[in-house]
XYZ file of C-alpha atoms in Angstrom:
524
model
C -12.223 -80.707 -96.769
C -15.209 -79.029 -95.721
C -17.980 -79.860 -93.711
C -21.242 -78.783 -95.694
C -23.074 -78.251 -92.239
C -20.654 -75.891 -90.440
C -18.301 -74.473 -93.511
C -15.453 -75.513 -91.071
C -13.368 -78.673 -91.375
C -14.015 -81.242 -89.777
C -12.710 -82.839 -86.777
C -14.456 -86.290 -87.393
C -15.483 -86.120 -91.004
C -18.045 -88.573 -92.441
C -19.461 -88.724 -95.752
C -23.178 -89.538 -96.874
C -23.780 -92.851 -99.860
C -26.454 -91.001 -101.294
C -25.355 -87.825 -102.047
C -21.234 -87.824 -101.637
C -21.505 -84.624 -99.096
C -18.903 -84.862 -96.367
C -20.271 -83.880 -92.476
C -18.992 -83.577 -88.880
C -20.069 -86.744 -87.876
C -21.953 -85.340 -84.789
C -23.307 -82.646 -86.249
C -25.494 -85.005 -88.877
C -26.086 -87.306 -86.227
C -28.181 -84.692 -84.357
C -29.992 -83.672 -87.587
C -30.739 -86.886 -88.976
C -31.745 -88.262 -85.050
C -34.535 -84.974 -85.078
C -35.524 -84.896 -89.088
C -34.356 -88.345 -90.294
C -32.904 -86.353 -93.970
C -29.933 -85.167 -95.323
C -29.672 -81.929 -94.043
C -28.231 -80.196 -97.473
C -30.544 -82.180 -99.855
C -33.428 -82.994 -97.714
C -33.730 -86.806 -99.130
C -33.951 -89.450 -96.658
C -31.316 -90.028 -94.755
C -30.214 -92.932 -91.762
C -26.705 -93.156 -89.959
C -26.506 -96.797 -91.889
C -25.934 -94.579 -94.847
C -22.991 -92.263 -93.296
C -19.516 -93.637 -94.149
C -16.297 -92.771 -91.516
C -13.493 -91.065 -93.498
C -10.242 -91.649 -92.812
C -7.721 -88.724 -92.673
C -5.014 -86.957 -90.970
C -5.684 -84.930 -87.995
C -6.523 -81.291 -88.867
C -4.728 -78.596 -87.664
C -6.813 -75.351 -87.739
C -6.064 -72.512 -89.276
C -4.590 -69.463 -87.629
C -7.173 -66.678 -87.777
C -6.986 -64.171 -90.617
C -6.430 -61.341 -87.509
C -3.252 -63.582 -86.133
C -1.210 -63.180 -89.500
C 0.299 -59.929 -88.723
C 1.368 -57.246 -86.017
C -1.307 -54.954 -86.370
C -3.632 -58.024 -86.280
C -2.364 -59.216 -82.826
C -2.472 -55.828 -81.271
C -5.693 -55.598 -82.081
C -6.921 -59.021 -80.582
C -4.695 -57.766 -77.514
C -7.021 -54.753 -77.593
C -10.161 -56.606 -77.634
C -9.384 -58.935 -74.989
C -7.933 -56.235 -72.613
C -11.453 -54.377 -73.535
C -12.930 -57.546 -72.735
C -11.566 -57.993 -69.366
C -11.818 -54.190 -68.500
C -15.821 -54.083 -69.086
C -15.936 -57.414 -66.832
C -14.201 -56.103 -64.047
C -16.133 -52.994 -63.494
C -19.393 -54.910 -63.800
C -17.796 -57.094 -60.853
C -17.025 -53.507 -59.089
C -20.399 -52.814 -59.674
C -21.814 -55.710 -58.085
C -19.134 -55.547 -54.749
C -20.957 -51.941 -54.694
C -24.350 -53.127 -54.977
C -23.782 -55.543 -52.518
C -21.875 -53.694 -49.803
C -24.619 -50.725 -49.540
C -27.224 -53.912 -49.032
C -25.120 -55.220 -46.536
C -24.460 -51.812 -45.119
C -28.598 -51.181 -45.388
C -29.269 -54.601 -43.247
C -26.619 -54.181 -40.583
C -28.257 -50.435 -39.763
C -31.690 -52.267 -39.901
C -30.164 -54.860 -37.257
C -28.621 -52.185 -35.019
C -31.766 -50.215 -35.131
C -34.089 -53.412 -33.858
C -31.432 -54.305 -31.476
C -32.079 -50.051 -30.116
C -36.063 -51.016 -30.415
C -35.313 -54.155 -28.144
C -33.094 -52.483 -25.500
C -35.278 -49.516 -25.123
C -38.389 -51.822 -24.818
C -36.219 -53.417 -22.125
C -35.230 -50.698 -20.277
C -39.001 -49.704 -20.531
C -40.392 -52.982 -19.608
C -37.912 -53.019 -16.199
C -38.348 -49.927 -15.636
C -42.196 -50.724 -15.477
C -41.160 -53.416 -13.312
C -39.495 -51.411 -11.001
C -42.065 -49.057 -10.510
C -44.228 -52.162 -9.768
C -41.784 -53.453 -6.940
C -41.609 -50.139 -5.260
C -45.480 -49.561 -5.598
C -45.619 -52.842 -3.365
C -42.476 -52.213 -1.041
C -44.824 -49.085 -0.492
C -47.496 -51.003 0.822
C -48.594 -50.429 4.855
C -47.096 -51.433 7.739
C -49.373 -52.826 10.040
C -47.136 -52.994 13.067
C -43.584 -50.816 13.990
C -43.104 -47.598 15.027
C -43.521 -46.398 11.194
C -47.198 -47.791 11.050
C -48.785 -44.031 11.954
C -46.962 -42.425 8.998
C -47.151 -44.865 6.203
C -51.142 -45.883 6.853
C -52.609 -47.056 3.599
C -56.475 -48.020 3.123
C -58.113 -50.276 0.156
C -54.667 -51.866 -0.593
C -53.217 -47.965 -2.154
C -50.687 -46.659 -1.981
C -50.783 -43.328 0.325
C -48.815 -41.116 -1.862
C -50.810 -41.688 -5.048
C -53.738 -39.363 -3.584
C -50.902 -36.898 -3.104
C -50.577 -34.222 -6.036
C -47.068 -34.496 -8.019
C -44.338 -32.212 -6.639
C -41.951 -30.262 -8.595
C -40.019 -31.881 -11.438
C -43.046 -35.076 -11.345
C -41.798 -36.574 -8.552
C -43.899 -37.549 -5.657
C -43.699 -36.028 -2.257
C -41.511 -37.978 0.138
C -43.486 -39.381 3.424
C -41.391 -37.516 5.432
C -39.754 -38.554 8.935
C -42.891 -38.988 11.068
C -43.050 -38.142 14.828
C -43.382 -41.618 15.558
C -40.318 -42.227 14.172
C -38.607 -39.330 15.954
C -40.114 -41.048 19.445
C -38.514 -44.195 18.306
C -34.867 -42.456 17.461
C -35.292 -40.374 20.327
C -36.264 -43.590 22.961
C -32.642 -45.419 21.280
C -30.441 -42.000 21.815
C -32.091 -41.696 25.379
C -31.245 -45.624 25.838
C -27.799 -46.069 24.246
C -26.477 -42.617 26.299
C -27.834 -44.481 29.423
C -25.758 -47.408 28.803
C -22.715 -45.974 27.422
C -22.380 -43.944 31.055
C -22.048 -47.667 32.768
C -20.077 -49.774 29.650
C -16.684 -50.883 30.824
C -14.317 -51.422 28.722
C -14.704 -55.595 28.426
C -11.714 -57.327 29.716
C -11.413 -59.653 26.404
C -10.316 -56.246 24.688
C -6.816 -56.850 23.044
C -3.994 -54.987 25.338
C -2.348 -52.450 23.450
C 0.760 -54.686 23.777
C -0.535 -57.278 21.874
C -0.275 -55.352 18.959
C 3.158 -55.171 19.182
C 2.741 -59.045 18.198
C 0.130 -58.743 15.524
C 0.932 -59.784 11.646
C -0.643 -60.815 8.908
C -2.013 -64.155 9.596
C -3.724 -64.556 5.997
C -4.248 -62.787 2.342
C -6.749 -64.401 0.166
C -7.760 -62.789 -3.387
C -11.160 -62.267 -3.356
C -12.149 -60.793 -6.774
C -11.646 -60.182 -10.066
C -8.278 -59.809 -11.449
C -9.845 -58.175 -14.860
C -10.624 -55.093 -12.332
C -8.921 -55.865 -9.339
C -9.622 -53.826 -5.706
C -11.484 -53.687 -2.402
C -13.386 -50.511 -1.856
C -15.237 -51.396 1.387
C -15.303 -53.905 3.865
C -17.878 -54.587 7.050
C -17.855 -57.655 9.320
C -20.706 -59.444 10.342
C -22.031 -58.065 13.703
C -23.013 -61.513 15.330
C -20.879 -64.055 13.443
C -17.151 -62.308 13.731
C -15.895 -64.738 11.343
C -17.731 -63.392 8.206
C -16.755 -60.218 6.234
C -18.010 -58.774 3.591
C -16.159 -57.084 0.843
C -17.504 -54.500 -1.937
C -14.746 -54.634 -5.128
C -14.395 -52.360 -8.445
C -15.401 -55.557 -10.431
C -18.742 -54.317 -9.679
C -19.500 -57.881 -6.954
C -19.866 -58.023 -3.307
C -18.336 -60.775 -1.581
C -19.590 -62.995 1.928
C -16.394 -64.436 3.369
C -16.103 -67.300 6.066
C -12.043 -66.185 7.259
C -11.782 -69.259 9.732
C -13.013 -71.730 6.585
C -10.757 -68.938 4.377
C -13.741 -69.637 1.667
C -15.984 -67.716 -0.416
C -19.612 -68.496 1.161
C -21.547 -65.997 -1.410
C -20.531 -63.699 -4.470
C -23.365 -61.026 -4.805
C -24.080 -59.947 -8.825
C -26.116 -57.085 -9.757
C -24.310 -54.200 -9.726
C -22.875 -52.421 -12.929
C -20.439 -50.678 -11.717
C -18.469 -50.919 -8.806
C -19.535 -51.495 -5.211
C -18.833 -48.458 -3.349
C -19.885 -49.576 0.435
C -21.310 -53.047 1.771
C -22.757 -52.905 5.200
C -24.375 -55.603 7.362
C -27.973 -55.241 8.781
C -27.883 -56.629 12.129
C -31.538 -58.076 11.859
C -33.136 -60.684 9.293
C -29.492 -61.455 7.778
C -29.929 -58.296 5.335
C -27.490 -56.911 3.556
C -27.199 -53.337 2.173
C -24.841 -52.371 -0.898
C -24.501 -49.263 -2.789
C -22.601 -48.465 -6.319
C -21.658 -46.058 -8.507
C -24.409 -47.390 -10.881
C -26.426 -44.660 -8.972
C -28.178 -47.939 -6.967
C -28.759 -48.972 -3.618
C -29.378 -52.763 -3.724
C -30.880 -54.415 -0.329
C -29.631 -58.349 -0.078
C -32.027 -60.808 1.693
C -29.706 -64.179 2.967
C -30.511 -67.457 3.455
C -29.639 -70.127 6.426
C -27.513 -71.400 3.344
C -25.485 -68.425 3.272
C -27.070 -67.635 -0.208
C -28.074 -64.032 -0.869
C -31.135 -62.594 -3.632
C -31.913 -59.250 -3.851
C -34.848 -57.595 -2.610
C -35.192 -54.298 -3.377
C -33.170 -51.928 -5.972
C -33.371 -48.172 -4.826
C -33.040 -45.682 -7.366
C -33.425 -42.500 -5.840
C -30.159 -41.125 -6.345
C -29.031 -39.418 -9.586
C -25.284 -39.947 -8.932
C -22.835 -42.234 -7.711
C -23.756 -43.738 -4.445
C -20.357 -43.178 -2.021
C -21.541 -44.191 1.746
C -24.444 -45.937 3.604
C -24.562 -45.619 7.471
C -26.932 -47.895 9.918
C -29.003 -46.823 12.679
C -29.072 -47.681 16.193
C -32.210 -49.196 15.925
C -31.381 -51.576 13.036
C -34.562 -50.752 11.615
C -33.361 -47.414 9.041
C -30.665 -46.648 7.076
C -29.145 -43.668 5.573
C -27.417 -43.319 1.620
C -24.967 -40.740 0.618
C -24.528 -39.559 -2.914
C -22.442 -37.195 -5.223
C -25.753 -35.744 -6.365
C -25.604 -33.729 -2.821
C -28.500 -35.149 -1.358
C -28.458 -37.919 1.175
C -31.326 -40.550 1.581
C -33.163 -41.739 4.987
C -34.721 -45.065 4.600
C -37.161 -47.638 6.132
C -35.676 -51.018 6.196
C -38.939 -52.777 6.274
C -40.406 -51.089 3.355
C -37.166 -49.683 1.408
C -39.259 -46.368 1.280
C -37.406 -43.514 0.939
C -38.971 -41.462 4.141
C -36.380 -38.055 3.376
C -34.280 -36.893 0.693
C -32.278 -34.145 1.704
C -30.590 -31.811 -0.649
C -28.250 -29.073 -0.018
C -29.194 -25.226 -0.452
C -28.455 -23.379 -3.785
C -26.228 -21.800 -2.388
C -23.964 -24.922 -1.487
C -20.594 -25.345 -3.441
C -20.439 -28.755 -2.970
C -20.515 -31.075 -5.876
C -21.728 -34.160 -3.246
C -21.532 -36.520 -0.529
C -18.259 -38.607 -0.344
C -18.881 -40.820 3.135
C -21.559 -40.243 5.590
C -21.990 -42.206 9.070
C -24.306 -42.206 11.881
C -23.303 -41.089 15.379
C -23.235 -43.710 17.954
C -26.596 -42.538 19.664
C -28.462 -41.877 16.071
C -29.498 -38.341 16.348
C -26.844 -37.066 14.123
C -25.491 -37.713 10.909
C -21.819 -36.678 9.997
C -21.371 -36.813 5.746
C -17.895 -35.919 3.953
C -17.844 -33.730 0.541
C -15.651 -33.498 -2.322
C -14.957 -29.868 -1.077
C -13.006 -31.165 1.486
C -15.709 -29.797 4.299
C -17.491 -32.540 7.164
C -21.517 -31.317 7.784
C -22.836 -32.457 10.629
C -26.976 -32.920 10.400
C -29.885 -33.001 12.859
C -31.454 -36.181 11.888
C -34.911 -35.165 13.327
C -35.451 -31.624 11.155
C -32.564 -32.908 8.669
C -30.949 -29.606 9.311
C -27.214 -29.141 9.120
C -26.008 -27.957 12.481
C -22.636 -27.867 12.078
C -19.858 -27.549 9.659
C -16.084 -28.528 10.177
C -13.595 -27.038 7.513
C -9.831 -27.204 7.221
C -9.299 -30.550 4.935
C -7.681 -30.275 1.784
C -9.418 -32.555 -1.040
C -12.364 -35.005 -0.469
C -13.436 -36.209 2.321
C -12.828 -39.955 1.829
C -13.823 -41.176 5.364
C -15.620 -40.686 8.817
C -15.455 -42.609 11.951
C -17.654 -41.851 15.137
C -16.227 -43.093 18.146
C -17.842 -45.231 20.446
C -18.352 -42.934 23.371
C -19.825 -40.225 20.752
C -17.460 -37.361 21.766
C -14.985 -37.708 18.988
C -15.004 -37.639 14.977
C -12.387 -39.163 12.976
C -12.229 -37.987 9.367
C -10.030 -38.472 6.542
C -8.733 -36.630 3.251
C -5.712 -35.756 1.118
C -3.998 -34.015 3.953
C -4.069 -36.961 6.554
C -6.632 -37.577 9.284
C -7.864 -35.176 11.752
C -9.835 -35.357 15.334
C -12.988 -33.283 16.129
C -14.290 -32.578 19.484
C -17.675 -32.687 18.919
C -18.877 -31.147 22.357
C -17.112 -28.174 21.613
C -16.636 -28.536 17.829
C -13.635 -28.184 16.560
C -10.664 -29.592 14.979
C -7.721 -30.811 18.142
C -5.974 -33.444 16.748
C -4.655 -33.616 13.071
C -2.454 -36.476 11.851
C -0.639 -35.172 9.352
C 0.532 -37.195 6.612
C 3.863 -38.136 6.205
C 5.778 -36.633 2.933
C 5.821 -40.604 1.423
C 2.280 -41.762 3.210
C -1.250 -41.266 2.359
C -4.329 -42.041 4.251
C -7.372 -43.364 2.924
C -9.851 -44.621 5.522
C -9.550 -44.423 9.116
C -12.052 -46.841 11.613
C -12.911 -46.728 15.389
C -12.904 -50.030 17.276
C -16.539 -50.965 18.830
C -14.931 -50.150 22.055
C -13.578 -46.670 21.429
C -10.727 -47.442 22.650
C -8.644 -48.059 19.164
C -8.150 -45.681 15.602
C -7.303 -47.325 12.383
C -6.043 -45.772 9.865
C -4.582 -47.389 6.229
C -3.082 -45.977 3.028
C 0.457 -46.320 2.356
C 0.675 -47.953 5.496
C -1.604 -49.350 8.336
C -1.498 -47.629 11.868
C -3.183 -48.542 14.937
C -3.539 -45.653 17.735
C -4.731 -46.054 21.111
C -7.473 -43.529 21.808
C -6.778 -40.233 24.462
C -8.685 -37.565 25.327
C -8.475 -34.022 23.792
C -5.264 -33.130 25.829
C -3.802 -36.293 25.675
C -1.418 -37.505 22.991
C -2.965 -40.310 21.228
C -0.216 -42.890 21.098
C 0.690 -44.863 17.696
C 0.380 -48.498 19.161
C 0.994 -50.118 16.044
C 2.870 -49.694 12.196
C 2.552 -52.218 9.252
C 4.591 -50.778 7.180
C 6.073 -53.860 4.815
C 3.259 -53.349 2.436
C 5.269 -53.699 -0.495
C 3.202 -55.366 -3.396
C -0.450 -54.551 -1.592
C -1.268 -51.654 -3.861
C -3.345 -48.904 -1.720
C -5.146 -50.336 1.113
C -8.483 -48.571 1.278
C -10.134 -49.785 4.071
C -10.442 -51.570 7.725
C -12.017 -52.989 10.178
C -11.633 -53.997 13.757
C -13.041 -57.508 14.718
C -14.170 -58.356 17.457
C -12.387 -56.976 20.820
C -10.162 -56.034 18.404
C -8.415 -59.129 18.202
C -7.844 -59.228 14.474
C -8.087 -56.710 11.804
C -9.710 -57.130 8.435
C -7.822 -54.822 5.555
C -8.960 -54.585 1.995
C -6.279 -53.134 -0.485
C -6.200 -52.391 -4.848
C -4.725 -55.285 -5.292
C -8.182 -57.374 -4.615
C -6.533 -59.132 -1.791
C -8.636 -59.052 1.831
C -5.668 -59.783 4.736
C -6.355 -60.220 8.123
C -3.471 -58.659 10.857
C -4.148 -60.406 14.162
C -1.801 -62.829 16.828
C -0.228 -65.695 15.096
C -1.944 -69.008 15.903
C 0.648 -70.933 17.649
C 2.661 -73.719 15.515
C 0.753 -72.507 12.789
C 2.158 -71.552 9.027
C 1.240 -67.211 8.258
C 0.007 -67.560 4.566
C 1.861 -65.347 2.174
């Protein structure tokens, strides 16, 4: 049986009253429910008049194509054809869709290249603002005469642009030479009638000194202590400067964290305390100088970011007076600064003719009229801070200079490099006592007490020598040599009557040496 609508047979035949033609009953259901006829004879036609016919299931014919070999191969053919065309259009599509995805992400990456360069624009704009109103006058100070500004302008705007577009520095004024020269005339005074205080620790006592604490101060992700300076009123704070880029304000009697300073994006090179105002004076190898402004709550925000080095900043040094500063760079120049203002006064640059490839460590001398820096060239300059001329020039280290320590009294200089640590008479300016380093030792840093009457020096080890004069043997005091598990210690500092010592090492840990409290635990 066939259905007259589709030729086929039918799956659920039916057959019409009026004119005996069998259908597929939904087939002629559709017709006659839109044209209400038979759809062969075109006469009137309702679904009262369609008549179910009862039969066997059908079973459908095999296909004409499936009766023989050839038949079936070909099918095969067609299908595998088939499938073929409709996976390369899918390849094409993938394509289509990875060059639009590839198209958008460059789009993205270039906006997110607009918006950092409009950043770096926008704080660079705001920089230039801050400094334009650090720059402002000083009314009163000794720096008043040489930074005078009328109508609210800056001074150095009516100056013409010097070479490379950079403006003029103020220079060192002669009022400020008075006031350096007034502090060296005052401090050399008072050094001739210091005694040495009777609260100094005997050099027998540290015989008896041990590490009394260890606490981990930064990061383990980049662990290590580059610098450490102690507060110069309250004895119990330090301050560290690590490679995970933070300076930390530590309370060692509480043995907590009273501040962690963020800013920096690289690591903090030297921290020094200002012993005015509660500032606070870090430098990086993010080329920056950032000057910290604390709070009665032990907080510190930063107030000014200096930017006038090109290089990694290695040392900053703090005058007598408390009221300048000096930066040290391995761009080769070195910075003097205005503490009130954060104006760069002098940058001073080395001759063409220089070898050195920068400044590793510079430090003022006790009286503030010279200024000793270290290079990577292993040679210690010695500068005039008045004309900013180099007046002397000690050579004989091997490697860079990686320290300097004035001693109190202002005769001596204590430097250190690869080959160990070595003396300088400065009155007659040369080299009379070298410590060499030992075949399984190095030395990194090396630190006068306040007193003058102690040298530091840490590495491998920790030594503590008790300070001679140039024909006397200066005696090793102390040796902390069980340093096993410390990593290099890189630098030190004396507390107070040098009654403890504060010691920063690689492995992020700060660890105070000092008399053990009696009936009281040491802490690993």
């Amino acid at each position: 049986m066939i259905c007259a609508i589709s030729g086929e047979a039918p799956e659920e035949p039916v057959v019409s009253k009026k004119s005996g033609l069998l259908f597929e009953r939904r087939l002629v259901e559709r017709h006659v429910a839109d044209y209400g006829k038979c759809p062969v004879t075109g006469e009137p036609l309702t679904m009262d008049d369609i008549v179910a016919v009862k039969t066997n299931k059908a079973v459908k014919p095999r296909p004409l194509q499936a009766a023989s070999i050839p038949g079936l191969l070909g099918m095969f053919q067609n299908e595998w054809d088939a499938l073929m065309l409709s996976n390369f259009a899918l390849e094409q599509q993938l394509h289509t869709a990875r060059q639009e995805l590839s198209h958008a992400l460059y789009q993205h990456d270039a906006a997110c290249r607009v918006i950092a360069r409009i950043k770096k624009e926008r704080d660079e704009a705001r920089e230039l603002l801050a400094q334009a109103d650090r720059q402002m006058p000083i009314s009163t100070g000794a720096t008043a005469n040489s930074l005078v500004v009328s109508n609210g302008k800056r001074a150095a705007e009516d100056e013409e642009m010097g070479p490379g577009g950079k403006r003029p520095r103020p220079g060192i004024s002669d009022a400020i030479i008075d006031e350096l020269t007034a502090c060296n005339t005052t401090l050399s005074a008072q050094r001739k009638k210091r005694q040495i205080p009777e609260s100094l620790a005997a050099a027998d006592d540290f015989q008896s000194y041990t590490q009394i604490s260890s606490h981990p101060l930064h990061k383990t992700s980049k662990p290590g202590i580059l610098s450490i300076d102690i507060h110069p009123s309250e004895q119990d704070i330090i301050a560290t400067g690590g490679v995970d880029s933070n300076a930390v304000i530590f309370d060692r009697t509480a043995g907590q964290i009273l501040s962690i300073l963020t800013g920096h994006s690289k690591k903090v090179t030297c921290v020094k305390f200002v012993p005015r105002e509660e500032m606070f004076i870090t430098s990086s190898a993010d080329k920056t100088v950032r000057l910290w402004q604390g709070s009665s709550e032990g907080n510190y925000t930063t107030q000014h970011v200096l930017k006038d080095h090109t290089a990694e900043v290695q040392a900053v040094s703090i005058h007598a007076t408390h009221n300048y500063f000096v930066t040290a760079s391995l761009d080769n120049t070195w910075c003097f600064y205005d503490l009130s203002s954060a104006l760069c006064l002098a940058q001073v640059a080395e001759d063409e003719a220089s070898t050195n490839k920068g400044y590793t460590s510079a430090a003022f001398h006790p009286d503030g009229l010279i200024l000793g820096t270290g290079t990577t060239e292993a040679v210690v300059r010695i500068w005039d801070v008045k004309s900013q001329s180099n007046v002397a020039q000690f050579d004989g280290h091997q490697g860079p200079v990686t320290s300097i320590s004035f001693s109190e009294n202002g005769y001596f200089l204590a430097t250190v490099a690869q080959d160990g640590v070595k003396l300088w008479d400065l009155r007659k300016l040369k080299n009379f006592r070298p410590f060499s380093k030992d075949e399984e030792a190095q030395t990194y840093a090396a630190e006068f007490d306040h007193s003058g009457s102690y040298l530091a020096t840490v590495g491998s080890d920790i030594r503590v020598y008790q300070t001679a004069g140039v024909r006397q043997d200066w005696n090793l005091t102390k040796r902390f040599e069980d340093l096993s598990g410390t990593g290099k210690v890189s630098s030190v500092k004396f507390g107070r009557d040098a009654k403890y010592l504060a010691v920063g090492s690689m492995d992020r840990n700060l660890r105070i040496y000092g008399l053990p409290l009696p009936g009281s635990m040491l802490e690993d």
